[in-house]
mmCIF file of C-alpha atoms and ligand atoms in Angstrom:
data_model
loop_
_atom_site.group_PDB
_atom_site.id
_atom_site.type_symbol
_atom_site.label_atom_id
_atom_site.label_comp_id
_atom_site.label_asym_id
_atom_site.label_seq_id
_atom_site.Cartn_x
_atom_site.Cartn_y
_atom_site.Cartn_z
ATOM 1 C CA UNK A 1 0.000 0.000 0.000
ATOM 2 C CA UNK A 2 2.744 2.420 1.020
ATOM 3 C CA UNK A 3 4.397 1.605 -2.247
ATOM 4 C CA UNK A 4 1.244 2.533 -4.229
ATOM 5 C CA UNK A 5 0.973 5.914 -2.517
ATOM 6 C CA UNK A 6 4.625 6.587 -3.195
ATOM 7 C CA UNK A 7 4.241 5.688 -6.854
ATOM 8 C CA UNK A 8 1.264 7.973 -7.303
ATOM 9 C CA UNK A 9 3.004 10.866 -5.569
ATOM 10 C CA UNK A 10 6.073 10.364 -7.736
ATOM 11 C CA UNK A 11 4.030 10.069 -10.908
ATOM 12 C CA UNK A 12 2.215 13.277 -10.010
ATOM 13 C CA UNK A 13 5.533 15.136 -10.003
ATOM 14 C CA UNK A 14 6.193 14.070 -13.587
ATOM 15 C CA UNK A 15 4.035 16.224 -15.799
ATOM 16 C CA UNK A 16 2.553 14.230 -18.711
ATOM 17 C CA UNK A 17 3.695 15.387 -22.155
ATOM 18 C CA UNK A 18 0.454 14.352 -23.856
ATOM 19 C CA UNK A 19 -3.257 14.151 -23.084
ATOM 20 C CA UNK A 20 -3.742 10.382 -23.422
ATOM 21 C CA UNK A 21 -2.346 9.389 -20.050
ATOM 22 C CA UNK A 22 -4.155 6.041 -19.894
ATOM 23 C CA UNK A 23 -2.649 2.833 -21.258
ATOM 24 C CA UNK A 24 -2.809 2.244 -25.029
ATOM 25 C CA UNK A 25 -5.980 0.365 -25.980
ATOM 26 C CA UNK A 26 -3.859 -2.324 -27.665
ATOM 27 C CA UNK A 27 -2.141 -3.176 -24.386
ATOM 28 C CA UNK A 28 -5.428 -2.978 -22.474
ATOM 29 C CA UNK A 29 -7.408 -5.305 -24.749
ATOM 30 C CA UNK A 30 -4.576 -7.788 -25.369
ATOM 31 C CA UNK A 31 -4.020 -7.903 -21.596
ATOM 32 C CA UNK A 32 -7.715 -8.517 -20.987
ATOM 33 C CA UNK A 33 -7.786 -11.231 -23.659
ATOM 34 C CA UNK A 34 -4.877 -12.998 -22.014
ATOM 35 C CA UNK A 35 -6.292 -12.648 -18.533
ATOM 36 C CA UNK A 36 -9.639 -14.147 -19.556
ATOM 37 C CA UNK A 37 -8.328 -16.638 -22.074
ATOM 38 C CA UNK A 38 -10.271 -14.915 -24.837
ATOM 39 C CA UNK A 39 -9.544 -15.145 -28.556
ATOM 40 C CA UNK A 40 -7.623 -11.994 -29.330
ATOM 41 C CA UNK A 41 -9.103 -10.225 -32.368
ATOM 42 C CA UNK A 42 -8.168 -6.868 -30.830
ATOM 43 C CA UNK A 43 -4.531 -5.836 -31.347
ATOM 44 C CA UNK A 44 -3.466 -6.172 -34.984
ATOM 45 C CA UNK A 45 -1.061 -9.085 -35.284
ATOM 46 C CA UNK A 46 -1.150 -12.389 -37.151
ATOM 47 C CA UNK A 47 -1.350 -15.629 -35.144
ATOM 48 C CA UNK A 48 0.240 -17.766 -37.866
ATOM 49 C CA UNK A 49 3.873 -18.558 -38.619
ATOM 50 C CA UNK A 50 6.163 -16.377 -40.684
ATOM 51 C CA UNK A 51 7.789 -17.888 -43.763
ATOM 52 C CA UNK A 52 10.222 -20.632 -42.840
ATOM 53 C CA UNK A 53 12.954 -19.058 -44.935
ATOM 54 C CA UNK A 54 12.761 -15.748 -43.106
ATOM 55 C CA UNK A 55 13.176 -17.327 -39.670
ATOM 56 C CA UNK A 56 16.021 -19.442 -41.060
ATOM 57 C CA UNK A 57 17.736 -16.296 -42.382
ATOM 58 C CA UNK A 58 17.389 -14.586 -39.005
ATOM 59 C CA UNK A 59 19.065 -17.500 -37.237
ATOM 60 C CA UNK A 60 21.764 -17.673 -39.903
ATOM 61 C CA UNK A 61 22.479 -13.945 -39.559
ATOM 62 C CA UNK A 62 23.072 -14.357 -35.824
ATOM 63 C CA UNK A 63 25.087 -17.558 -36.318
ATOM 64 C CA UNK A 64 27.327 -15.981 -38.953
ATOM 65 C CA UNK A 65 28.275 -13.051 -36.758
ATOM 66 C CA UNK A 66 25.909 -10.193 -37.635
ATOM 67 C CA UNK A 67 25.478 -9.280 -34.004
ATOM 68 C CA UNK A 68 26.913 -5.786 -33.568
ATOM 69 C CA UNK A 69 25.489 -2.332 -34.222
ATOM 70 C CA UNK A 70 24.196 -1.655 -37.701
ATOM 71 C CA UNK A 71 25.021 1.647 -39.434
ATOM 72 C CA UNK A 72 22.888 4.475 -38.038
ATOM 73 C CA UNK A 73 20.610 4.955 -41.113
ATOM 74 C CA UNK A 74 20.175 1.181 -41.597
ATOM 75 C CA UNK A 75 22.060 -1.606 -43.306
ATOM 76 C CA UNK A 76 22.972 -0.458 -46.861
ATOM 77 C CA UNK A 77 21.886 -3.841 -48.271
ATOM 78 C CA UNK A 78 18.425 -3.429 -46.747
ATOM 79 C CA UNK A 79 18.067 0.149 -47.934
ATOM 80 C CA UNK A 80 19.085 -0.956 -51.425
ATOM 81 C CA UNK A 81 16.580 -3.822 -51.307
ATOM 82 C CA UNK A 82 13.847 -1.323 -50.388
ATOM 83 C CA UNK A 83 14.857 0.996 -53.242
ATOM 84 C CA UNK A 84 14.785 -1.965 -55.671
ATOM 85 C CA UNK A 85 11.358 -2.970 -54.351
ATOM 86 C CA UNK A 86 9.939 0.525 -54.954
ATOM 87 C CA UNK A 87 11.460 0.534 -58.435
ATOM 88 C CA UNK A 88 9.870 -2.828 -59.187
ATOM 89 C CA UNK A 89 6.440 -2.177 -57.697
ATOM 90 C CA UNK A 90 5.970 1.544 -58.364
ATOM 91 C CA UNK A 91 8.673 2.341 -60.909
ATOM 92 C CA UNK A 92 10.017 4.973 -58.501
ATOM 93 C CA UNK A 93 13.633 6.005 -58.093
ATOM 94 C CA UNK A 94 14.491 6.223 -54.404
ATOM 95 C CA UNK A 95 17.983 7.161 -53.275
ATOM 96 C CA UNK A 96 18.920 4.416 -50.809
ATOM 97 C CA UNK A 97 21.712 6.500 -49.281
ATOM 98 C CA UNK A 98 19.883 9.762 -48.739
ATOM 99 C CA UNK A 99 16.142 9.056 -48.714
ATOM 100 C CA UNK A 100 15.646 5.841 -46.689
ATOM 101 C CA UNK A 101 16.135 5.345 -42.948
ATOM 102 C CA UNK A 102 15.487 2.040 -41.177
ATOM 103 C CA UNK A 103 13.615 2.463 -37.870
ATOM 104 C CA UNK A 104 12.490 0.343 -34.917
ATOM 105 C CA UNK A 105 8.977 0.032 -36.355
ATOM 106 C CA UNK A 106 6.702 2.549 -38.024
ATOM 107 C CA UNK A 107 5.624 3.871 -34.616
ATOM 108 C CA UNK A 108 9.149 5.181 -34.041
ATOM 109 C CA UNK A 109 9.300 6.542 -37.591
ATOM 110 C CA UNK A 110 6.044 8.465 -37.102
ATOM 111 C CA UNK A 111 7.251 9.948 -33.817
ATOM 112 C CA UNK A 112 10.613 10.930 -35.291
ATOM 113 C CA UNK A 113 9.034 12.541 -38.360
ATOM 114 C CA UNK A 114 6.738 14.637 -36.152
ATOM 115 C CA UNK A 115 9.674 15.557 -33.911
ATOM 116 C CA UNK A 116 11.672 16.652 -36.957
ATOM 117 C CA UNK A 117 8.910 18.960 -38.153
ATOM 118 C CA UNK A 118 6.998 20.351 -35.209
ATOM 119 C CA UNK A 119 7.799 23.276 -32.954
ATOM 120 C CA UNK A 120 5.790 24.263 -29.867
ATOM 121 C CA UNK A 121 2.546 25.973 -30.880
ATOM 122 C CA UNK A 122 2.406 24.400 -34.346
ATOM 123 C CA UNK A 123 -0.764 22.610 -35.387
ATOM 124 C CA UNK A 124 -0.993 19.164 -36.984
ATOM 125 C CA UNK A 125 -4.132 17.806 -38.632
ATOM 126 C CA UNK A 126 -5.200 14.230 -37.843
ATOM 127 C CA UNK A 127 -8.021 12.457 -39.684
ATOM 128 C CA UNK A 128 -10.095 10.524 -37.158
ATOM 129 C CA UNK A 129 -10.541 7.688 -36.329
ATOM 130 C CA UNK A 130 -6.747 7.517 -36.183
ATOM 131 C CA UNK A 131 -4.021 5.137 -34.992
ATOM 132 C CA UNK A 132 -3.583 5.891 -31.336
ATOM 133 C CA UNK A 133 0.014 7.156 -31.339
ATOM 134 C CA UNK A 134 -0.526 10.114 -33.692
ATOM 135 C CA UNK A 135 -2.075 12.617 -31.276
ATOM 136 C CA UNK A 136 0.220 11.824 -28.309
ATOM 137 C CA UNK A 137 3.223 12.123 -30.664
ATOM 138 C CA UNK A 138 2.089 15.558 -31.806
ATOM 139 C CA UNK A 139 1.514 16.711 -28.240
ATOM 140 C CA UNK A 140 4.836 15.283 -27.025
ATOM 141 C CA UNK A 141 6.430 17.791 -29.375
ATOM 142 C CA UNK A 142 4.532 20.720 -27.876
ATOM 143 C CA UNK A 143 2.226 21.019 -30.866
ATOM 144 C CA UNK A 144 -1.568 20.981 -31.062
ATOM 145 C CA UNK A 145 -3.452 18.117 -32.703
ATOM 146 C CA UNK A 146 -6.395 19.265 -34.802
ATOM 147 C CA UNK A 147 -8.750 16.326 -35.375
ATOM 148 C CA UNK A 148 -10.892 16.210 -38.520
ATOM 149 C CA UNK A 149 -13.532 13.449 -38.700
ATOM 150 C CA UNK A 150 -13.657 11.062 -41.650
ATOM 151 C CA UNK A 151 -17.103 10.496 -43.144
ATOM 152 C CA UNK A 152 -18.912 7.441 -41.775
ATOM 153 C CA UNK A 153 -19.609 4.700 -42.577
ATOM 154 C CA UNK A 154 -16.907 4.345 -45.225
ATOM 155 C CA UNK A 155 -14.295 6.628 -43.643
ATOM 156 C CA UNK A 156 -13.918 8.891 -46.663
ATOM 157 C CA UNK A 157 -12.096 12.213 -46.303
ATOM 158 C CA UNK A 158 -14.273 15.323 -46.130
ATOM 159 C CA UNK A 159 -11.942 17.677 -47.995
ATOM 160 C CA UNK A 160 -13.980 20.749 -47.100
ATOM 161 C CA UNK A 161 -13.483 20.033 -43.416
ATOM 162 C CA UNK A 162 -9.755 19.516 -43.949
ATOM 163 C CA UNK A 163 -9.630 22.877 -45.736
ATOM 164 C CA UNK A 164 -11.474 24.540 -42.853
ATOM 165 C CA UNK A 165 -9.027 23.072 -40.332
ATOM 166 C CA UNK A 166 -5.976 24.675 -41.978
ATOM 167 C CA UNK A 167 -4.646 27.807 -40.268
ATOM 168 C CA UNK A 168 -1.383 29.760 -40.610
ATOM 169 C CA UNK A 169 -0.053 27.594 -37.762
ATOM 170 C CA UNK A 170 -0.701 24.266 -39.532
ATOM 171 C CA UNK A 171 2.659 22.576 -40.050
ATOM 172 C CA UNK A 172 1.711 18.942 -40.654
ATOM 173 C CA UNK A 173 -1.034 16.585 -41.705
ATOM 174 C CA UNK A 174 -0.874 12.844 -41.092
ATOM 175 C CA UNK A 175 -2.800 10.563 -43.433
ATOM 176 C CA UNK A 176 -3.168 6.786 -43.507
ATOM 177 C CA UNK A 177 -4.042 4.528 -46.433
ATOM 178 C CA UNK A 178 -5.060 1.668 -46.282
ATOM 179 C CA UNK A 179 -6.726 2.917 -43.163
ATOM 180 C CA UNK A 180 -6.580 1.544 -39.646
ATOM 181 C CA UNK A 181 -9.225 1.016 -38.307
ATOM 182 C CA UNK A 182 -11.631 1.809 -41.175
ATOM 183 C CA UNK A 183 -10.169 -0.271 -44.019
ATOM 184 C CA UNK A 184 -10.668 2.642 -46.464
ATOM 185 C CA UNK A 185 -8.180 3.368 -49.230
ATOM 186 C CA UNK A 186 -7.247 6.570 -50.980
ATOM 187 C CA UNK A 187 -7.612 7.158 -54.720
ATOM 188 C CA UNK A 188 -5.341 9.378 -56.784
ATOM 189 C CA UNK A 189 -8.052 12.038 -56.526
ATOM 190 C CA UNK A 190 -7.622 12.169 -52.747
ATOM 191 C CA UNK A 191 -3.937 12.903 -53.188
ATOM 192 C CA UNK A 192 -4.795 15.607 -55.755
ATOM 193 C CA UNK A 193 -7.203 17.258 -53.276
ATOM 194 C CA UNK A 194 -4.504 17.176 -50.623
ATOM 195 C CA UNK A 195 -1.950 18.649 -53.024
ATOM 196 C CA UNK A 196 -4.351 21.513 -53.824
ATOM 197 C CA UNK A 197 -4.795 22.260 -50.115
ATOM 198 C CA UNK A 198 -1.144 22.228 -49.085
ATOM 199 C CA UNK A 199 0.223 24.059 -52.137
ATOM 200 C CA UNK A 200 1.626 27.445 -51.088
ATOM 201 C CA UNK A 201 1.523 26.493 -47.382
ATOM 202 C CA UNK A 202 4.281 25.253 -45.086
ATOM 203 C CA UNK A 203 2.389 22.000 -44.426
ATOM 204 C CA UNK A 204 4.392 18.769 -44.498
ATOM 205 C CA UNK A 205 2.619 15.451 -45.109
ATOM 206 C CA UNK A 206 3.196 12.317 -43.044
ATOM 207 C CA UNK A 207 1.846 9.375 -45.026
ATOM 208 C CA UNK A 208 1.384 6.236 -42.952
ATOM 209 C CA UNK A 209 1.397 3.443 -45.532
ATOM 210 C CA UNK A 210 2.119 0.470 -43.282
ATOM 211 C CA UNK A 211 -0.711 -1.550 -44.888
ATOM 212 C CA UNK A 212 0.315 -0.772 -48.489
ATOM 213 C CA UNK A 213 0.488 -4.488 -49.354
ATOM 214 C CA UNK A 214 -2.807 -5.372 -47.722
ATOM 215 C CA UNK A 215 -5.278 -4.122 -50.279
ATOM 216 C CA UNK A 216 -8.175 -6.180 -51.614
ATOM 217 C CA UNK A 217 -10.579 -6.766 -54.504
ATOM 218 C CA UNK A 218 -8.008 -6.001 -57.186
ATOM 219 C CA UNK A 219 -7.557 -2.423 -56.009
ATOM 220 C CA UNK A 220 -4.139 -0.786 -55.932
ATOM 221 C CA UNK A 221 -2.332 1.226 -53.330
ATOM 222 C CA UNK A 222 -1.491 4.725 -54.454
ATOM 223 C CA UNK A 223 1.516 6.002 -52.513
ATOM 224 C CA UNK A 224 2.255 9.618 -51.686
ATOM 225 C CA UNK A 225 5.612 8.921 -53.320
ATOM 226 C CA UNK A 226 3.849 8.468 -56.673
ATOM 227 C CA UNK A 227 2.540 12.011 -56.493
ATOM 228 C CA UNK A 228 5.540 14.103 -57.598
ATOM 229 C CA UNK A 229 4.312 17.352 -56.085
ATOM 230 C CA UNK A 230 3.479 15.786 -52.705
ATOM 231 C CA UNK A 231 6.558 13.577 -52.635
ATOM 232 C CA UNK A 232 8.692 16.701 -52.321
ATOM 233 C CA UNK A 233 6.987 17.621 -49.047
ATOM 234 C CA UNK A 234 6.270 14.219 -47.481
ATOM 235 C CA UNK A 235 7.555 11.602 -45.101
ATOM 236 C CA UNK A 236 6.281 8.128 -46.086
ATOM 237 C CA UNK A 237 6.284 5.575 -43.272
ATOM 238 C CA UNK A 238 6.336 1.776 -43.558
ATOM 239 C CA UNK A 239 6.486 -1.354 -41.404
ATOM 240 C CA UNK A 240 7.941 -4.742 -42.332
ATOM 241 C CA UNK A 241 5.659 -6.313 -39.723
ATOM 242 C CA UNK A 242 2.668 -6.056 -42.054
ATOM 243 C CA UNK A 243 4.477 -7.371 -45.106
ATOM 244 C CA UNK A 244 6.078 -10.455 -43.605
ATOM 245 C CA UNK A 245 3.620 -11.070 -40.739
ATOM 246 C CA UNK A 246 6.356 -10.486 -38.158
ATOM 247 C CA UNK A 247 5.010 -7.515 -36.192
ATOM 248 C CA UNK A 248 7.172 -8.484 -33.209
ATOM 249 C CA UNK A 249 10.376 -7.769 -35.146
ATOM 250 C CA UNK A 250 9.418 -4.073 -34.933
ATOM 251 C CA UNK A 251 11.280 -2.891 -38.004
ATOM 252 C CA UNK A 252 10.045 -0.185 -40.309
ATOM 253 C CA UNK A 253 11.415 2.609 -42.435
ATOM 254 C CA UNK A 254 10.954 6.183 -43.488
ATOM 255 C CA UNK A 255 11.264 7.460 -47.048
ATOM 256 C CA UNK A 256 11.613 11.226 -47.415
ATOM 257 C CA UNK A 257 13.433 13.793 -49.569
ATOM 258 C CA UNK A 258 17.116 14.283 -48.758
ATOM 259 C CA UNK A 259 16.706 17.364 -46.536
ATOM 260 C CA UNK A 260 13.850 15.813 -44.577
ATOM 261 C CA UNK A 261 15.837 12.598 -44.201
ATOM 262 C CA UNK A 262 18.741 14.581 -42.781
ATOM 263 C CA UNK A 263 16.443 16.250 -40.245
ATOM 264 C CA UNK A 264 14.928 12.845 -39.414
ATOM 265 C CA UNK A 265 18.346 11.218 -38.883
ATOM 266 C CA UNK A 266 19.495 14.074 -36.663
ATOM 267 C CA UNK A 267 16.887 12.860 -34.177
ATOM 268 C CA UNK A 268 16.920 9.135 -34.950
ATOM 269 C CA UNK A 269 20.641 8.955 -34.114
ATOM 270 C CA UNK A 270 19.918 10.075 -30.554
ATOM 271 C CA UNK A 271 16.624 8.246 -30.009
ATOM 272 C CA UNK A 272 17.472 4.795 -31.327
ATOM 273 C CA UNK A 273 20.785 5.220 -33.155
ATOM 274 C CA UNK A 274 20.189 2.021 -35.139
ATOM 275 C CA UNK A 275 18.040 -1.086 -35.494
ATOM 276 C CA UNK A 276 18.506 -4.801 -34.745
ATOM 277 C CA UNK A 277 21.255 -6.042 -37.101
ATOM 278 C CA UNK A 278 20.448 -9.756 -37.657
ATOM 279 C CA UNK A 279 16.839 -8.910 -38.534
ATOM 280 C CA UNK A 280 18.021 -6.310 -41.064
ATOM 281 C CA UNK A 281 20.346 -8.862 -42.656
ATOM 282 C CA UNK A 282 17.519 -11.423 -42.864
ATOM 283 C CA UNK A 283 15.099 -8.910 -44.395
ATOM 284 C CA UNK A 284 17.663 -7.713 -46.954
ATOM 285 C CA UNK A 285 18.187 -11.295 -48.145
ATOM 286 C CA UNK A 286 14.500 -12.166 -48.052
ATOM 287 C CA UNK A 287 13.002 -9.079 -49.689
ATOM 288 C CA UNK A 288 13.848 -9.830 -53.308
ATOM 289 C CA UNK A 289 11.955 -13.143 -53.029
ATOM 290 C CA UNK A 290 8.251 -13.235 -53.746
ATOM 291 C CA UNK A 291 6.318 -15.533 -51.428
ATOM 292 C CA UNK A 292 4.186 -18.261 -53.036
ATOM 293 C CA UNK A 293 0.977 -16.420 -52.226
ATOM 294 C CA UNK A 294 1.099 -12.619 -52.164
ATOM 295 C CA UNK A 295 0.216 -11.262 -48.757
ATOM 296 C CA UNK A 296 -2.826 -9.363 -50.096
ATOM 297 C CA UNK A 297 -4.385 -12.526 -51.540
ATOM 298 C CA UNK A 298 -3.758 -14.373 -48.302
ATOM 299 C CA UNK A 299 -5.300 -11.540 -46.265
ATOM 300 C CA UNK A 300 -8.279 -11.085 -48.610
ATOM 301 C CA UNK A 301 -9.157 -14.769 -48.130
ATOM 302 C CA UNK A 302 -9.112 -14.172 -44.384
ATOM 303 C CA UNK A 303 -11.293 -11.083 -44.713
ATOM 304 C CA UNK A 304 -13.792 -13.002 -46.869
ATOM 305 C CA UNK A 305 -13.791 -15.936 -44.490
ATOM 306 C CA UNK A 306 -14.450 -13.619 -41.556
ATOM 307 C CA UNK A 307 -17.203 -11.717 -43.395
ATOM 308 C CA UNK A 308 -18.939 -14.979 -44.325
ATOM 309 C CA UNK A 309 -18.895 -16.154 -40.752
ATOM 310 C CA UNK A 310 -19.875 -12.908 -39.067
ATOM 311 C CA UNK A 311 -23.050 -12.671 -41.177
ATOM 312 C CA UNK A 312 -24.592 -15.149 -38.764
ATOM 313 C CA UNK A 313 -24.204 -12.702 -35.865
ATOM 314 C CA UNK A 314 -26.292 -9.498 -35.676
ATOM 315 C CA UNK A 315 -23.386 -7.099 -36.149
ATOM 316 C CA UNK A 316 -23.760 -4.498 -38.890
ATOM 317 C CA UNK A 317 -21.056 -4.470 -41.533
ATOM 318 C CA UNK A 318 -21.458 -1.055 -43.129
ATOM 319 C CA UNK A 319 -18.690 -1.682 -45.626
ATOM 320 C CA UNK A 320 -16.290 -4.593 -46.194
ATOM 321 C CA UNK A 321 -12.706 -3.666 -45.410
ATOM 322 C CA UNK A 322 -10.816 -2.662 -48.561
ATOM 323 C CA UNK A 323 -7.410 -3.005 -46.970
ATOM 324 C CA UNK A 324 -5.460 -3.522 -43.696
ATOM 325 C CA UNK A 325 -5.945 -6.235 -41.043
ATOM 326 C CA UNK A 326 -9.253 -4.876 -39.841
ATOM 327 C CA UNK A 327 -13.029 -4.964 -40.175
ATOM 328 C CA UNK A 328 -15.225 -2.447 -38.400
ATOM 329 C CA UNK A 329 -18.672 -3.626 -37.245
ATOM 330 C CA UNK A 330 -21.642 -1.923 -35.580
ATOM 331 C CA UNK A 331 -23.263 -3.578 -32.569
ATOM 332 C CA UNK A 332 -26.277 -1.262 -32.255
ATOM 333 C CA UNK A 333 -28.659 -4.199 -32.826
ATOM 334 C CA UNK A 334 -27.090 -6.122 -29.944
ATOM 335 C CA UNK A 335 -26.460 -3.668 -27.129
ATOM 336 C CA UNK A 336 -26.745 -0.072 -25.952
ATOM 337 C CA UNK A 337 -23.541 -0.210 -23.918
ATOM 338 C CA UNK A 338 -20.808 2.358 -24.644
ATOM 339 C CA UNK A 339 -18.242 0.768 -26.980
ATOM 340 C CA UNK A 340 -15.471 0.378 -24.368
ATOM 341 C CA UNK A 341 -17.844 -1.396 -22.009
ATOM 342 C CA UNK A 342 -19.240 -3.502 -24.847
ATOM 343 C CA UNK A 343 -15.724 -4.609 -25.873
ATOM 344 C CA UNK A 344 -14.895 -5.557 -22.276
ATOM 345 C CA UNK A 345 -18.220 -7.374 -21.865
ATOM 346 C CA UNK A 346 -17.652 -9.294 -25.111
ATOM 347 C CA UNK A 347 -14.222 -10.356 -23.890
ATOM 348 C CA UNK A 348 -15.444 -11.518 -20.491
ATOM 349 C CA UNK A 349 -18.799 -13.019 -21.464
ATOM 350 C CA UNK A 350 -18.105 -14.365 -24.957
ATOM 351 C CA UNK A 351 -14.358 -14.850 -24.909
ATOM 352 C CA UNK A 352 -13.579 -12.636 -27.934
ATOM 353 C CA UNK A 353 -11.494 -9.456 -27.627
ATOM 354 C CA UNK A 354 -11.953 -6.531 -30.060
ATOM 355 C CA UNK A 355 -11.088 -2.819 -30.095
ATOM 356 C CA UNK A 356 -13.718 -0.126 -29.376
ATOM 357 C CA UNK A 357 -13.492 2.594 -32.036
ATOM 358 C CA UNK A 358 -13.728 5.410 -29.475
ATOM 359 C CA UNK A 359 -10.055 4.680 -28.712
ATOM 360 C CA UNK A 360 -9.199 6.166 -32.111
ATOM 361 C CA UNK A 361 -10.742 9.559 -31.293
ATOM 362 C CA UNK A 362 -9.286 12.332 -29.146
ATOM 363 C CA UNK A 363 -12.720 13.016 -27.608
ATOM 364 C CA UNK A 364 -13.529 9.261 -27.364
ATOM 365 C CA UNK A 365 -16.468 9.586 -29.792
ATOM 366 C CA UNK A 366 -18.702 6.528 -29.419
ATOM 367 C CA UNK A 367 -20.554 5.401 -32.574
ATOM 368 C CA UNK A 368 -21.230 1.880 -31.246
ATOM 369 C CA UNK A 369 -18.528 0.404 -33.449
ATOM 370 C CA UNK A 370 -15.832 -2.162 -32.724
ATOM 371 C CA UNK A 371 -12.851 -3.351 -34.775
ATOM 372 C CA UNK A 372 -12.068 -6.995 -35.472
ATOM 373 C CA UNK A 373 -8.597 -8.116 -36.594
ATOM 374 C CA UNK A 374 -8.995 -10.873 -39.204
ATOM 375 C CA UNK A 375 -5.241 -11.488 -39.706
ATOM 376 C CA UNK A 376 -5.657 -14.880 -38.055
ATOM 377 C CA UNK A 377 -5.687 -18.587 -38.868
ATOM 378 C CA UNK A 378 -9.048 -19.753 -40.252
ATOM 379 C CA UNK A 379 -9.565 -21.948 -37.209
ATOM 380 C CA UNK A 380 -9.078 -18.922 -34.919
ATOM 381 C CA UNK A 381 -11.729 -16.984 -36.845
ATOM 382 C CA UNK A 382 -14.027 -20.065 -36.821
ATOM 383 C CA UNK A 383 -13.699 -20.450 -33.080
ATOM 384 C CA UNK A 384 -14.164 -16.716 -32.437
ATOM 385 C CA UNK A 385 -17.368 -16.508 -34.463
ATOM 386 C CA UNK A 386 -18.713 -19.743 -33.008
ATOM 387 C CA UNK A 387 -18.339 -18.116 -29.580
ATOM 388 C CA UNK A 388 -20.181 -15.032 -30.836
ATOM 389 C CA UNK A 389 -23.105 -17.015 -32.292
ATOM 390 C CA UNK A 390 -24.932 -16.749 -28.980
ATOM 391 C CA UNK A 391 -25.270 -12.966 -29.429
ATOM 392 C CA UNK A 392 -28.889 -12.031 -30.172
ATOM 393 C CA UNK A 393 -30.452 -8.902 -31.576
ATOM 394 C CA UNK A 394 -32.163 -6.871 -28.827
HETATM 395 N N1 PMP B 401 0.537 2.836 -38.301
HETATM 396 C C1 PMP B 401 -0.595 2.111 -38.286
HETATM 397 C C2 PMP B 401 -1.787 2.619 -39.009
HETATM 398 C C3 PMP B 401 -0.627 0.901 -37.605
HETATM 399 O O1 PMP B 401 -1.750 0.186 -37.575
HETATM 400 C C4 PMP B 401 0.528 0.473 -36.934
HETATM 401 C C5 PMP B 401 0.458 -0.786 -36.116
HETATM 402 N N2 PMP B 401 1.138 -1.735 -36.628
HETATM 403 C C6 PMP B 401 1.686 1.242 -37.002
HETATM 404 C C7 PMP B 401 1.647 2.436 -37.680
HETATM 405 C C8 PMP B 401 2.947 0.868 -36.296
HETATM 406 O O2 PMP B 401 3.695 -0.106 -36.925
HETATM 407 P P1 PMP B 401 4.930 -0.779 -36.173
HETATM 408 O O3 PMP B 401 4.393 -2.000 -35.504
HETATM 409 O O4 PMP B 401 5.917 -1.104 -37.248
HETATM 410 O O5 PMP B 401 5.462 0.191 -35.197
HETATM 411 N N1 LIG B 402 -1.190 -1.559 -35.209
HETATM 412 C C1 LIG B 402 -1.765 -2.484 -34.294
HETATM 413 C C2 LIG B 402 -3.261 -2.235 -34.181
HETATM 414 O O1 LIG B 402 -3.773 -1.250 -34.637
HETATM 415 C C3 LIG B 402 -1.196 -2.479 -32.922
HETATM 416 C C4 LIG B 402 0.050 -1.764 -32.654
HETATM 417 C C5 LIG B 402 0.289 -1.614 -31.191
HETATM 418 O O2 LIG B 402 0.066 -2.549 -30.441
HETATM 419 N N2 LIG B 402 0.703 -0.473 -30.787
HETATM 420 O O3 LIG B 402 -3.896 -3.044 -33.586
#
């Protein structure tokens, strides 16, 4: 008891640097799932094995002596493999030496990009619902997050509202396609609208493209890097976790013009310095190889399987996910509980953990929506939905 009081008094002396002082929803719901032995469809991570070859390469890298610090910007071989990948997939020329930095996950890359741009008092626009690190990252840099809602139920951008949110203090906008949690994807037109709005301003774009490979129904990802005008003023952020189903490796990268990359590395060198060497070696060797089944096909099958199953439960699917690991569903026919309470109740009573969408809003807006992660083995999805079959419409 004495210890608790001491902790609270000590914590009180340390002024929080951002407004979200609770614990991240991903830790909360995964913790709850574990505690109650629930199937975890909350935090976004696959429950199946990574490719055999990739784990073999990781072991080999450690066995053959790649166990010391990597160069600060990332292993040259990995940066070159990324540049070759962007040439192959998007026909883009990326300078591996001056435009790519390897990071400990996209979360770190997003933080570092904000830190490189923002000064106290600046404003940064966030399209909500939004990944939960964006707003704290903005605030940790003394800047003000300006939330702009996406249009429900398909999470489209309301460009008039974005325009209205821009002020002379706006320094950044962070965008995310394919979108977590909404599963929406941007068209070239969206990028053109954004370009029109930021032209002749000092606004820098952060483009979170961690789900670029996970796009369904024959649609294509359009990267900010393919938009020449925007590319000049953007940081593009990526995560290997979503490409190779190894989220626990926590390796990502940032692609940005040379000057922005220099500003980014100025900070990265003193926050992380560099990233896990054997994993970089393994990824550099693995990247040029195509897997037997592209990750988008594999993930689309999972989405379809989940959508087929969930039809038997009275959730409302307003729109099938077009990309990412996630499907949003409404539970208004089942319960009137606030979404956080509903997600907890579902975990405890039905043994299935999900994420309440209010966690993706600064003001905790509750639209009676939850997010399911379908990046799971078929048998996991089968078991989860069989547990949910007992749910009845009110
Ligand atoms: N952005 C979005 C939209 C995400 O969903 C995630 C979670 N994986 C990240 C960034 C962070 O990626 P990483 O795990 O590589 O830090
Ligand atoms: N990106 C994952 C999600 O949205 C989780 C990342 C995390 O745990 N911070 O579920």
